[in-house]
Structures are given as C-alpha cells and as structure tokens.
C-alpha cells in the first residue's frame, strides 16, 4: 500500500451504487454507444516505457526466458450506471504463460495496492518472484481507473506538489492549522478543476466492474486474482459483486473491511508503531551494536527528538528541498514496509543526526511518488481521489484535536501525522459512498486470506476481519509470523508453498495454517 499525505488504504464503497445497474453481480452487458464492449478485441503490443503518470522509467526488460511484456488498452464505460455512454481506456500489461498450453489455467490478475499504484509499472518488477505462477497463468495487471494511463486523475503540478509536501502536516498552533487547512483546500480544488469529469467515477466499485469486463475480454470464465494491500479490498468488493465469477483468489496484506477512516488511521498508527518497535529491538540485538541507540527505547527517543527538532528547524535534504518533520516521518514509515529496508533506515537516521537528510528524503519520495527527476506520478492524486470517492465520513480539525490523545497513545512517532491525515477528504467535491465496503460474498469459491503479524500498513487483525466479512466457507485464513508489508513477497517458503499450491493446483490450505 502506498499513499500521499496519509497511509490509509480504506477505499470504502456503497452498495447503493452497485445496485444502480440491473442484474448487479451478474456481469451484465457493457456497451459504449453502439459497441458491445464485452466483444472487444485487445491489441497487444510490446510495452513502451511507463508514462510520467505511472512513475516513468524504462520499458520493462524481457523475461528470463526471452518473452516480452505486452501492453494493451481496454474500453470501459466511464459511468457504469450509463453503460452506453462515454468510455475511457484501462491500461493493461501481461506476460504470457510459460508452460504448456494444455496446462494453462487462465489469467491471474494482480492489484498491488494504493489505491493509486500503477500495476502496469509494478508487475514487471516482480516478474521473477511470480515465475512459478506463470507456468500456468498469463500474469496480468492494470492501472485502475483514475491511475496512471487509465484516465489518470490530475491535481497539482510538480512544483506545487513539492511545496505541498514541504508544508507542516502536523500543525501545532492556530497559524499552522490555518495554513494546513488552506493547503488541503487548494489541493482538493486543483483536483476538481483538472479532473472534474473523472472524480465521480473512480470508486472501488467502478474498478471492480472494470475487472469483470476484463475477465470476459481476456476470455476467462473465472476471475483468478492476487490482491495485495488495497488490492485485497478491491478483491473483496469484486467477490461481493460477482461471487459466482471468483476463481482462485489470494488476499495478502489484508485491509480490514469493517473499519471507518478514523479506525483505519488509528489501526495504522498502532501498526507502524509495532513495526518501529520491532526494528528498534532488532537493531540493538545485533552483535556489532546499534549506531542509532543503546536500547530499543533509546532508538525511539532519539527518533522522536529528531522529528521534534525538524518541526522547527529542517535540515539539508535533496536540493533544493529540506528534510522536514513530515518528510522524515514518511521516510521512516517507508523503510518499515520491508525488513530489507531496515539497514537503510539505520543509515538514514545516522546521517540525519549529523545534519544530512538525503537518504530519509529519498525514502519519503518513494512513498509520495516523486521521481529523481522531480516528476511525480499521479499516485498522490489517485490515492486521494479514490479514497475520497469511497469513504463517506468527513472530519473537522476539531474532530482531529479531540482524537489526538488516542492517536499519540497508539504511536508517539506516527500518531499526529495519521490523525491530521483524516482531513484529507474534508471539502472534497464528490460525496463519499460508505463508511466501509461490503465484501460479503456468499457462494464465492474459497479465498486465501494472509495476515502478517508484523505488518505496519495493514495490521494483522484485518485478516481475521476480512475472513469474517467474506462469510462462512469463503475466507481461509493463513498467518505469517514475519515483518514488513505482506507475506508472499517475503520469500517465506511456507507462505509460497501455500499460495502456489492453491493457485496452481487448487489445494486449499488448512484453516488456521501458521507460517513462521
């Protein structure tokens, strides 16, 4: 999961929107004008380099066996309640199955989270990780509507975003609060000005309907799916809408579908604090010692002092920007997404204590979608737009101040930031759909739901909540006792065997399986 000024992945949706189509959940016909969109033929071509809105970079390298990544676009209705109206195009990417044709199961569709992450750019980065799955599936991902090249939402430009992310996002007094609210209002107004036509149609329910059209256009009877982080929520909404169309599905790094935005933010404060505690203990237990603290408590005390000092006096960052309290906080949070990043966090903290904030800022830039060339992907714009279209509650500064004590108790390091992030959707142009999504999916095939006990962004408890919400006989819970965001990507042999066994052979793991 990635986000802009917050870390919430709580894109929430309303059943009322779903039922506006006759035969909701039954995969009705999609037409754009006189065209039957279910009969469209995709034109697959060698993939170009990712666009700036997808994050830029070079064209994906060929796969180890020499096959190339292929890209196409698919037409979908802009407004699913008017399927014969205007259309937009959804960007797709695939790697054809490497196995024998008679062993191919179909397409395996990935969503890597956000909301706002480009699947077209992300999937090739994990080509080797999913090589085993490719033996029986075409690996497919996409930019969901509002993201990247799929009618990507536009808000502020690069220069404005640099200014936005340099502001104080944890206001301490009336003047800072006014500036924070004014900047939030300006960002939201820019989204409305530049993307007014798109904003009402980027809800998770819309993306789920796009997925079912994708299933049909790809020629698959069932939707075989691998959702990570926010992708688990998208998968849950899909299963609710189209339970009979679910094939083999895996949810990894699971969003709690029962929480409202406030509860989700508070849960993340606890999750990131837990991950920071685990990092600090790991650091001081090393034989060579911990250069950023003598004890776990000392590590965290020094981090808190650093953030407090940066609040009043930023240090050198990546020129011409400075490392602010916000940039340091998000840089630390980014490093907690994977245990592989922990050494970089130690190095970044060492440097920051000596007045050099470049490494922490580099990790912060990864979080907010800023490239080394100063260009931003549309991650921030899409994240806010999807979340705000989905989630119904709108909070005030008074709400935040009333809840601040609870957030600070949950995390002395991340609490203030996540509390103030609740104001992201205040004054948004499009009303939110629901308090939380409906993911109940009676009649669906089993869905493997994996919770990681050390996950910072999607706390472990969300996996059990997802299993309960999917309904009896649908969700199958698996626990991974590990660190970082997600489980399959950790390389844990037990997790890999369970996921591969289900996706490749249809072998459902025993309920309550624990991998360590």
Coordinates of C-alpha atoms in Angstrom, one line a residue:
X1 CA 0.0 0.0 0.0
X2 CA 1.2 3.5 -0.9
X3 CA -0.4 6.8 -0.2
X4 CA 0.1 10.5 -0.4
X5 CA -0.4 12.6 2.8
X6 CA -1.7 9.6 4.6
X7 CA -1.2 5.8 4.8
X8 CA -4.8 4.7 4.9
X9 CA -6.0 2.1 2.4
X10 CA -9.7 2.4 3.3
X11 CA -11.3 3.0 -0.1
X12 CA -14.9 2.4 1.0
X13 CA -17.9 1.8 -1.2
X14 CA -21.7 1.9 -1.2
X15 CA -23.9 -1.0 -2.1
X16 CA -26.4 1.5 -3.4
X17 CA -24.1 2.5 -6.2
X18 CA -23.7 -1.2 -7.1
X19 CA -27.4 -1.8 -7.3
X20 CA -28.0 1.0 -9.8
X21 CA -27.3 -1.5 -12.6
X22 CA -29.9 -4.1 -13.3
X23 CA -28.6 -7.6 -12.5
X24 CA -25.8 -6.3 -10.2
X25 CA -23.3 -9.1 -9.6
X26 CA -24.4 -11.0 -12.7
X27 CA -21.9 -9.5 -15.2
X28 CA -24.4 -7.7 -17.4
X29 CA -23.5 -6.4 -20.9
X30 CA -21.3 -3.3 -21.2
X31 CA -21.8 -1.1 -24.2
X32 CA -20.2 2.1 -25.2
X33 CA -22.6 3.8 -27.6
X34 CA -23.4 1.1 -30.2
X35 CA -20.3 -1.0 -29.3
X36 CA -20.6 -4.2 -27.3
X37 CA -17.6 -3.8 -25.0
X38 CA -17.7 -7.4 -24.0
X39 CA -16.8 -8.4 -27.6
X40 CA -13.8 -6.0 -27.9
X41 CA -10.5 -7.5 -29.0
X42 CA -7.4 -6.3 -27.2
X43 CA -4.5 -5.2 -29.3
X44 CA -1.4 -6.5 -27.5
X45 CA 1.9 -4.8 -28.4
X46 CA 5.4 -4.6 -26.9
X47 CA 5.2 -2.3 -23.8
X48 CA 6.6 1.2 -24.0
X49 CA 8.3 2.9 -21.2
X50 CA 6.0 3.8 -18.3
X51 CA 4.4 7.2 -18.6
X52 CA 5.3 10.0 -16.2
X53 CA 1.9 9.5 -14.5
X54 CA 2.8 5.8 -14.0
X55 CA 6.1 6.8 -12.4
X56 CA 8.4 7.0 -15.5
X57 CA 11.4 4.8 -16.1
X58 CA 12.5 2.5 -18.9
X59 CA 10.5 -0.1 -20.8
X60 CA 10.3 -3.4 -19.0
X61 CA 13.1 -5.8 -19.7
X62 CA 12.4 -9.2 -21.4
X63 CA 11.5 -12.0 -19.1
X64 CA 14.3 -14.6 -18.3
X65 CA 13.0 -16.9 -21.0
X66 CA 13.2 -14.1 -23.6
X67 CA 9.4 -13.4 -23.7
X68 CA 8.4 -9.8 -23.7
X69 CA 5.9 -7.9 -21.7
X70 CA 2.8 -6.9 -23.7
X71 CA 0.5 -4.0 -23.2
X72 CA -3.0 -3.1 -24.4
X73 CA -5.9 -0.9 -23.5
X74 CA -9.5 -1.9 -22.8
X75 CA -12.6 0.3 -23.2
X76 CA -14.9 0.6 -20.2
X77 CA -17.9 2.8 -19.5
X78 CA -17.0 6.0 -17.7
X79 CA -20.2 5.7 -15.7
X80 CA -21.3 2.1 -15.1
X81 CA -24.9 3.3 -14.5
X82 CA -24.9 4.5 -18.1
X83 CA -23.0 1.7 -19.9
X84 CA -23.9 3.1 -23.3
X85 CA -22.4 6.5 -22.6
X86 CA -18.8 7.8 -22.7
X87 CA -15.9 5.4 -22.4
X88 CA -12.4 5.5 -21.0
X89 CA -9.5 3.2 -21.6
X90 CA -7.9 1.0 -19.0
X91 CA -4.2 0.2 -19.5
X92 CA -3.2 -3.5 -19.2
X93 CA 0.0 -5.4 -19.1
X94 CA 0.6 -9.2 -19.4
X95 CA 3.3 -11.9 -19.6
X96 CA 2.0 -14.9 -21.4
X97 CA 2.1 -18.3 -19.6
X98 CA 5.5 -20.0 -19.9
X99 CA 4.0 -23.5 -19.5
X100 CA 2.4 -25.9 -21.9
X101 CA -0.8 -24.7 -23.5
X102 CA -2.9 -27.6 -22.2
X103 CA -1.8 -26.8 -18.6
X104 CA -2.7 -23.1 -18.7
X105 CA -5.5 -22.2 -16.2
X106 CA -6.2 -18.7 -17.5
X107 CA -5.2 -15.2 -16.5
X108 CA -4.0 -14.3 -13.0
X109 CA -4.9 -10.6 -12.4
X110 CA -2.8 -8.6 -9.8
X111 CA -3.5 -5.4 -8.0
X112 CA -0.6 -4.2 -5.8
X113 CA -2.5 -1.7 -3.7
X114 CA -2.5 2.0 -3.0
X115 CA -5.1 2.9 -4.1
X116 CA -3.2 4.7 -6.8
X117 CA -0.4 2.3 -7.7
X118 CA 0.2 1.5 -11.3
X119 CA 0.0 -2.2 -12.0
X120 CA 1.4 -1.7 -15.5
X121 CA 4.7 -0.4 -14.0
X122 CA 4.8 -2.6 -10.9
X123 CA 4.2 -6.1 -12.3
X124 CA 7.4 -6.4 -14.3
X125 CA 9.4 -5.6 -11.2
X126 CA 8.1 -8.8 -9.7
X127 CA 8.4 -11.0 -12.8
X128 CA 10.9 -13.4 -11.3
X129 CA 9.0 -13.6 -8.0
X130 CA 5.9 -14.8 -9.8
X131 CA 7.8 -17.1 -12.3
X132 CA 6.3 -20.2 -10.7
X133 CA 2.7 -18.9 -11.1
X134 CA 3.5 -18.0 -14.7
X135 CA 3.9 -21.7 -15.5
X136 CA 0.0 -22.0 -15.6
X137 CA -1.2 -18.4 -15.9
X138 CA -0.8 -15.4 -18.0
X139 CA 0.3 -12.8 -15.5
X140 CA -1.9 -9.7 -15.9
X141 CA -2.1 -6.3 -14.2
X142 CA -3.6 -2.9 -14.9
X143 CA -3.8 0.7 -14.0
X144 CA -7.2 1.0 -12.3
X145 CA -9.4 3.9 -13.4
X146 CA -8.0 7.2 -12.3
X147 CA -4.5 5.8 -12.1
X148 CA -1.6 6.2 -14.5
X149 CA -2.7 5.8 -18.1
X150 CA -6.2 4.8 -17.2
X151 CA -7.8 8.3 -17.3
X152 CA -5.4 9.3 -14.6
X153 CA -6.6 12.0 -12.2
X154 CA -4.6 15.2 -12.3
X155 CA -4.4 17.6 -9.3
X156 CA -1.4 19.9 -8.6
X157 CA 1.7 20.1 -10.8
X158 CA 5.2 19.0 -9.8
X159 CA 6.2 22.4 -8.4
X160 CA 3.0 22.7 -6.4
X161 CA 3.4 19.2 -5.0
X162 CA 7.0 20.0 -3.9
X163 CA 5.6 22.9 -2.0
X164 CA 2.7 20.9 -0.6
X165 CA 4.9 18.1 0.8
X166 CA 7.3 20.7 2.3
X167 CA 4.5 22.1 4.5
X168 CA 3.9 21.2 8.1
X169 CA 1.4 18.4 8.1
X170 CA 1.2 18.1 11.9
X171 CA 0.1 21.7 12.9
X172 CA 0.9 22.7 16.4
X173 CA -0.9 26.1 16.7
X174 CA -3.7 28.1 15.1
X175 CA -1.5 29.7 12.4
X176 CA -0.1 26.3 11.3
X177 CA -3.6 24.8 11.4
X178 CA -4.9 27.5 9.1
X179 CA -2.1 27.0 6.7
X180 CA -2.6 23.2 6.7
X181 CA -6.3 23.6 6.0
X182 CA -5.7 26.2 3.3
X183 CA -3.2 23.9 1.5
X184 CA -5.5 20.9 1.7
X185 CA -8.3 23.0 0.3
X186 CA -6.1 24.2 -2.6
X187 CA -5.0 20.6 -3.4
X188 CA -8.6 19.4 -3.5
X189 CA -9.7 22.4 -5.6
X190 CA -6.9 21.6 -8.1
X191 CA -8.2 18.0 -8.4
X192 CA -11.7 19.3 -9.1
X193 CA -10.5 21.8 -11.6
X194 CA -8.3 19.4 -13.5
X195 CA -10.3 16.2 -13.2
X196 CA -13.9 17.2 -12.7
X197 CA -15.3 14.7 -15.2
X198 CA -13.4 11.7 -13.8
X199 CA -13.7 12.2 -10.0
X200 CA -17.3 10.8 -9.5
X201 CA -16.3 7.5 -11.3
X202 CA -13.2 6.3 -9.5
X203 CA -14.8 4.3 -6.7
X204 CA -13.6 0.8 -5.9
X205 CA -17.0 -0.5 -7.2
X206 CA -16.2 1.0 -10.6
X207 CA -12.8 -0.7 -10.7
X208 CA -14.4 -4.0 -9.6
X209 CA -16.8 -3.8 -12.5
X210 CA -13.9 -3.0 -14.9
X211 CA -12.3 -6.2 -13.6
X212 CA -15.2 -8.3 -14.5
X213 CA -15.3 -6.8 -18.0
X214 CA -11.6 -7.5 -18.1
X215 CA -12.2 -11.1 -17.2
X216 CA -14.6 -11.5 -20.1
X217 CA -12.4 -9.7 -22.6
X218 CA -9.4 -11.9 -21.6
X219 CA -11.6 -14.9 -22.3
X220 CA -11.7 -16.3 -18.8
X221 CA -14.7 -18.0 -17.2
X222 CA -13.4 -17.2 -13.7
X223 CA -11.5 -14.3 -12.2
X224 CA -8.3 -15.7 -10.8
X225 CA -6.9 -12.9 -8.6
X226 CA -3.9 -11.9 -6.4
X227 CA -4.7 -8.7 -4.4
X228 CA -2.1 -7.0 -2.1
X229 CA -2.9 -4.3 0.4
X230 CA -5.7 -2.1 -1.0
X231 CA -5.9 -4.8 -3.7
X232 CA -7.5 -7.1 -1.0
X233 CA -10.3 -4.6 -0.6
X234 CA -10.8 -4.3 -4.3
X235 CA -10.9 -8.1 -4.4
X236 CA -13.4 -8.3 -1.6
X237 CA -15.7 -5.8 -3.4
X238 CA -15.3 -7.8 -6.6
X239 CA -16.2 -11.0 -4.7
X240 CA -19.3 -9.3 -3.2
X241 CA -20.5 -8.1 -6.6
X242 CA -19.6 -11.2 -8.6
X243 CA -19.3 -14.1 -6.2
X244 CA -20.1 -16.8 -8.8
X245 CA -17.3 -15.5 -11.0
X246 CA -14.5 -15.8 -8.4
X247 CA -11.9 -18.5 -9.3
X248 CA -8.8 -19.0 -7.2
X249 CA -8.0 -15.8 -5.3
X250 CA -5.4 -14.7 -2.8
X251 CA -5.5 -11.7 -0.5
X252 CA -2.2 -10.7 1.0
X253 CA -1.6 -7.7 3.4
X254 CA -5.2 -7.5 4.2
X255 CA -7.2 -4.3 4.7
X256 CA -9.8 -4.5 7.5
X257 CA -13.1 -4.0 5.6
X258 CA -15.0 -3.3 8.8
X259 CA -13.3 0.0 9.8
X260 CA -14.2 3.5 9.0
X261 CA -11.4 6.0 8.1
X262 CA -10.8 7.1 11.7
X263 CA -10.5 3.5 12.8
X264 CA -8.3 2.6 9.9
X265 CA -5.9 5.5 10.6
X266 CA -5.7 4.6 14.3
X267 CA -5.1 1.0 13.4
X268 CA -2.2 2.1 11.1
X269 CA -0.8 4.2 13.9
X270 CA -0.6 1.1 16.1
X271 CA 0.8 -1.0 13.1
X272 CA 3.6 1.4 12.3
X273 CA 4.5 1.8 15.9
X274 CA 4.7 -2.0 16.3
X275 CA 6.9 -2.2 13.3
X276 CA 9.1 0.6 14.6
X277 CA 9.4 -1.3 18.0
X278 CA 10.4 -4.4 16.1
X279 CA 13.0 -2.5 14.1
X280 CA 14.5 -0.9 17.3
X281 CA 14.8 -4.2 19.1
X282 CA 16.4 -5.8 16.1
X283 CA 18.9 -3.0 15.8
X284 CA 20.1 -3.2 19.4
X285 CA 20.3 -7.0 19.3
X286 CA 22.9 -7.0 16.6
X287 CA 26.4 -8.2 17.6
X288 CA 28.0 -5.2 16.0
X289 CA 25.8 -2.9 18.0
X290 CA 23.2 -0.3 17.0
X291 CA 24.6 3.0 15.9
X292 CA 21.3 4.9 16.5
X293 CA 20.6 3.9 20.1
X294 CA 21.8 1.9 23.1
X295 CA 18.4 0.3 23.8
X296 CA 15.1 0.0 21.9
X297 CA 13.7 2.8 24.0
X298 CA 16.7 5.0 23.2
X299 CA 16.3 4.4 19.5
X300 CA 12.8 5.6 19.6
X301 CA 13.5 8.5 21.9
X302 CA 16.2 9.7 19.5
X303 CA 13.8 9.4 16.6
X304 CA 11.2 11.5 18.5
X305 CA 13.7 14.1 19.3
X306 CA 14.8 14.2 15.6
X307 CA 11.3 14.8 14.5
X308 CA 10.7 17.5 17.1
X309 CA 13.8 19.3 16.1
X310 CA 12.9 19.1 12.4
X311 CA 9.5 20.6 13.1
X312 CA 11.2 23.9 14.0
X313 CA 14.4 23.5 12.0
X314 CA 14.6 21.3 8.9
X315 CA 18.0 20.1 7.7
X316 CA 19.5 19.5 4.3
X317 CA 17.5 17.2 2.1
X318 CA 17.6 16.6 -1.7
X319 CA 18.4 20.0 -3.1
X320 CA 16.7 22.4 -3.1
X321 CA 14.3 20.7 -0.6
X322 CA 14.8 20.3 3.1
X323 CA 14.1 17.3 5.3
X324 CA 11.1 18.4 7.3
X325 CA 9.3 16.6 10.1
X326 CA 6.8 15.2 7.6
X327 CA 9.5 14.0 5.1
X328 CA 11.4 12.3 7.9
X329 CA 8.3 10.6 9.2
X330 CA 7.2 9.3 5.8
X331 CA 10.8 8.2 5.1
X332 CA 10.8 6.2 8.3
X333 CA 7.4 4.7 7.5
X334 CA 8.5 3.7 4.0
X335 CA 11.5 1.9 5.5
X336 CA 9.2 -0.1 7.7
X337 CA 7.4 -1.7 4.7
X338 CA 10.2 -4.3 4.4
X339 CA 12.7 -5.7 6.7
X340 CA 15.2 -5.5 3.8
X341 CA 14.9 -1.7 4.2
X342 CA 15.9 -1.7 7.9
X343 CA 19.6 -1.2 7.3
X344 CA 18.8 1.8 5.1
X345 CA 16.7 3.2 7.9
X346 CA 19.7 2.9 10.3
X347 CA 21.9 4.6 7.8
X348 CA 19.4 7.3 7.1
X349 CA 18.9 8.1 10.8
X350 CA 22.7 8.2 11.3
X351 CA 23.0 10.7 8.5
X352 CA 20.1 12.8 9.7
X353 CA 21.6 13.0 13.2
X354 CA 24.7 14.5 11.5
X355 CA 22.6 17.1 9.5
X356 CA 22.2 15.1 6.3
X357 CA 18.6 14.2 5.4
X358 CA 19.1 13.0 1.9
X359 CA 18.5 9.2 2.4
X360 CA 15.4 9.7 4.6
X361 CA 14.1 12.1 1.9
X362 CA 14.8 9.6 -0.8
X363 CA 12.6 7.0 1.1
X364 CA 10.0 9.7 1.6
X365 CA 10.0 10.4 -2.2
X366 CA 9.3 6.7 -2.8
X367 CA 6.2 7.0 -0.5
X368 CA 4.8 10.0 -2.3
X369 CA 5.6 9.0 -5.9
X370 CA 8.3 11.6 -6.6
X371 CA 11.0 10.5 -9.1
X372 CA 14.6 11.5 -9.0
X373 CA 14.0 13.9 -11.9
X374 CA 11.5 15.8 -9.8
X375 CA 8.4 14.5 -11.7
X376 CA 5.6 13.0 -9.7
X377 CA 3.5 10.1 -10.7
X378 CA -0.2 10.6 -10.2
X379 CA -0.1 8.3 -7.1
X380 CA -1.0 11.2 -4.7
X381 CA -3.8 12.5 -6.9
X382 CA -5.3 9.0 -7.5
X383 CA -4.9 7.9 -3.9
X384 CA -6.8 10.9 -2.6
X385 CA -9.4 10.8 -5.3
X386 CA -10.3 7.1 -4.9
X387 CA -10.3 7.2 -1.1
X388 CA -12.4 10.3 -1.0
X389 CA -14.9 9.0 -3.6
X390 CA -15.2 5.8 -1.5
X391 CA -15.3 6.9 2.1
X392 CA -18.3 8.7 3.4
X393 CA -17.1 10.4 6.7
X394 CA -15.8 13.9 6.6
X395 CA -13.8 15.1 9.6
X396 CA -13.1 18.6 11.0
X397 CA -10.0 20.0 12.7
X398 CA -12.0 19.8 16.0
X399 CA -12.5 16.1 15.4
X400 CA -8.8 15.6 15.0
X401 CA -7.9 17.5 18.1
X402 CA -10.4 15.5 20.1
X403 CA -8.9 12.3 18.9
X404 CA -5.2 13.3 19.1
X405 CA -4.6 11.9 22.5
X406 CA -5.7 8.4 21.4
X407 CA -3.5 8.6 18.3
X408 CA -0.5 9.8 20.3
X409 CA -1.1 6.9 22.7
X410 CA -1.2 4.5 19.8
X411 CA 2.1 5.9 18.3
X412 CA 4.2 8.7 19.7
X413 CA 6.0 8.8 16.4
X414 CA 3.3 8.4 13.8
X415 CA 0.1 9.4 15.7
X416 CA 0.0 13.1 15.0
X417 CA 0.6 12.6 11.3
X418 CA -2.1 9.9 10.9
X419 CA -4.6 11.9 13.0
X420 CA -4.3 15.0 10.8
X421 CA -4.4 12.9 7.7
X422 CA -8.1 12.3 8.5
X423 CA -8.8 15.8 7.0
X424 CA -7.7 14.8 3.5
X425 CA -11.2 14.4 2.2
X426 CA -12.7 17.5 4.0
X427 CA -14.4 19.7 1.4
X428 CA -13.9 17.1 -1.4
X429 CA -16.0 17.7 -4.5
X430 CA -17.6 14.3 -4.6
X431 CA -19.6 12.8 -1.7
X432 CA -18.2 9.6 -0.3
X433 CA -20.0 6.4 -0.8
X434 CA -20.0 4.5 2.5
X435 CA -18.4 4.0 6.0
X436 CA -16.8 0.8 4.9
X437 CA -17.1 -1.6 2.0
X438 CA -19.4 -4.6 1.7
X439 CA -17.3 -7.7 0.9
X440 CA -19.8 -10.4 1.9
X441 CA -19.5 -13.0 -0.8
X442 CA -21.8 -16.0 -0.2
X443 CA -21.4 -18.5 -2.9
X444 CA -17.8 -17.5 -3.8
X445 CA -15.0 -20.0 -4.2
X446 CA -12.5 -20.1 -1.3
X447 CA -10.3 -17.1 -1.0
X448 CA -6.9 -17.5 0.7
X449 CA -6.5 -14.6 3.2
X450 CA -3.0 -14.0 4.5
X451 CA -2.2 -11.9 7.6
X452 CA 1.3 -10.9 8.7
X453 CA 1.8 -10.4 12.4
X454 CA 4.4 -7.6 11.9
X455 CA 2.7 -5.8 9.0
X456 CA 2.8 -2.0 9.6
X457 CA 0.4 -0.7 7.0
X458 CA -2.3 -3.4 7.2
X459 CA -2.3 -4.7 10.7
X460 CA -2.6 -8.4 11.2
X461 CA -6.1 -8.2 12.8
X462 CA -7.6 -7.1 9.5
X463 CA -7.1 -10.6 8.0
X464 CA -9.5 -12.2 10.5
X465 CA -12.0 -9.3 10.0
X466 CA -11.8 -10.0 6.2
X467 CA -12.4 -13.7 6.7
X468 CA -15.5 -13.0 8.9
X469 CA -16.8 -10.4 6.5
X470 CA -16.5 -12.6 3.4
X471 CA -18.7 -15.1 5.1
X472 CA -18.8 -18.7 6.2
X473 CA -16.9 -21.1 3.9
X474 CA -15.3 -18.3 1.8
X475 CA -12.3 -16.8 3.6
X476 CA -9.5 -19.2 4.5
X477 CA -7.1 -17.6 7.0
X478 CA -3.3 -18.1 6.9
X479 CA -1.0 -16.4 9.4
X480 CA 2.6 -15.4 8.6
X481 CA 4.7 -14.5 11.7
X482 CA 7.0 -12.1 10.0
X483 CA 7.9 -8.4 9.4
X484 CA 7.1 -6.0 6.6
X485 CA 4.1 -5.4 4.4
X486 CA 2.7 -8.6 3.0
X487 CA 3.8 -12.2 3.2
X488 CA 4.3 -13.7 -0.3
X489 CA 6.9 -11.1 -1.2
X490 CA 9.0 -12.0 1.9
X491 CA 10.1 -15.2 0.2
X492 CA 9.0 -17.4 3.1
X493 CA 8.9 -21.0 1.9
X494 CA 5.8 -22.0 3.8
X495 CA 3.8 -19.0 2.5
X496 CA 5.0 -19.6 -1.0
X497 CA 4.0 -23.2 -0.9
X498 CA 0.5 -22.5 0.4
X499 CA -0.2 -19.8 -2.2
X500 CA 1.3 -21.7 -5.1
X501 CA -0.4 -24.9 -4.0
X502 CA -3.8 -23.1 -4.2
X503 CA -3.3 -21.1 -7.3
X504 CA -1.6 -23.8 -9.3
X505 CA -3.2 -27.0 -8.0
X506 CA -6.4 -25.8 -6.3
X507 CA -5.2 -27.2 -2.9
X508 CA -6.8 -25.1 -0.2
X509 CA -4.6 -24.8 2.9
X510 CA -5.9 -26.0 6.2
X511 CA -7.8 -23.2 8.0
X512 CA -5.5 -21.6 10.6
X513 CA -2.3 -22.6 9.0
X514 CA 0.7 -20.7 10.6
X515 CA 3.9 -19.9 8.7
X516 CA 7.0 -18.6 10.6

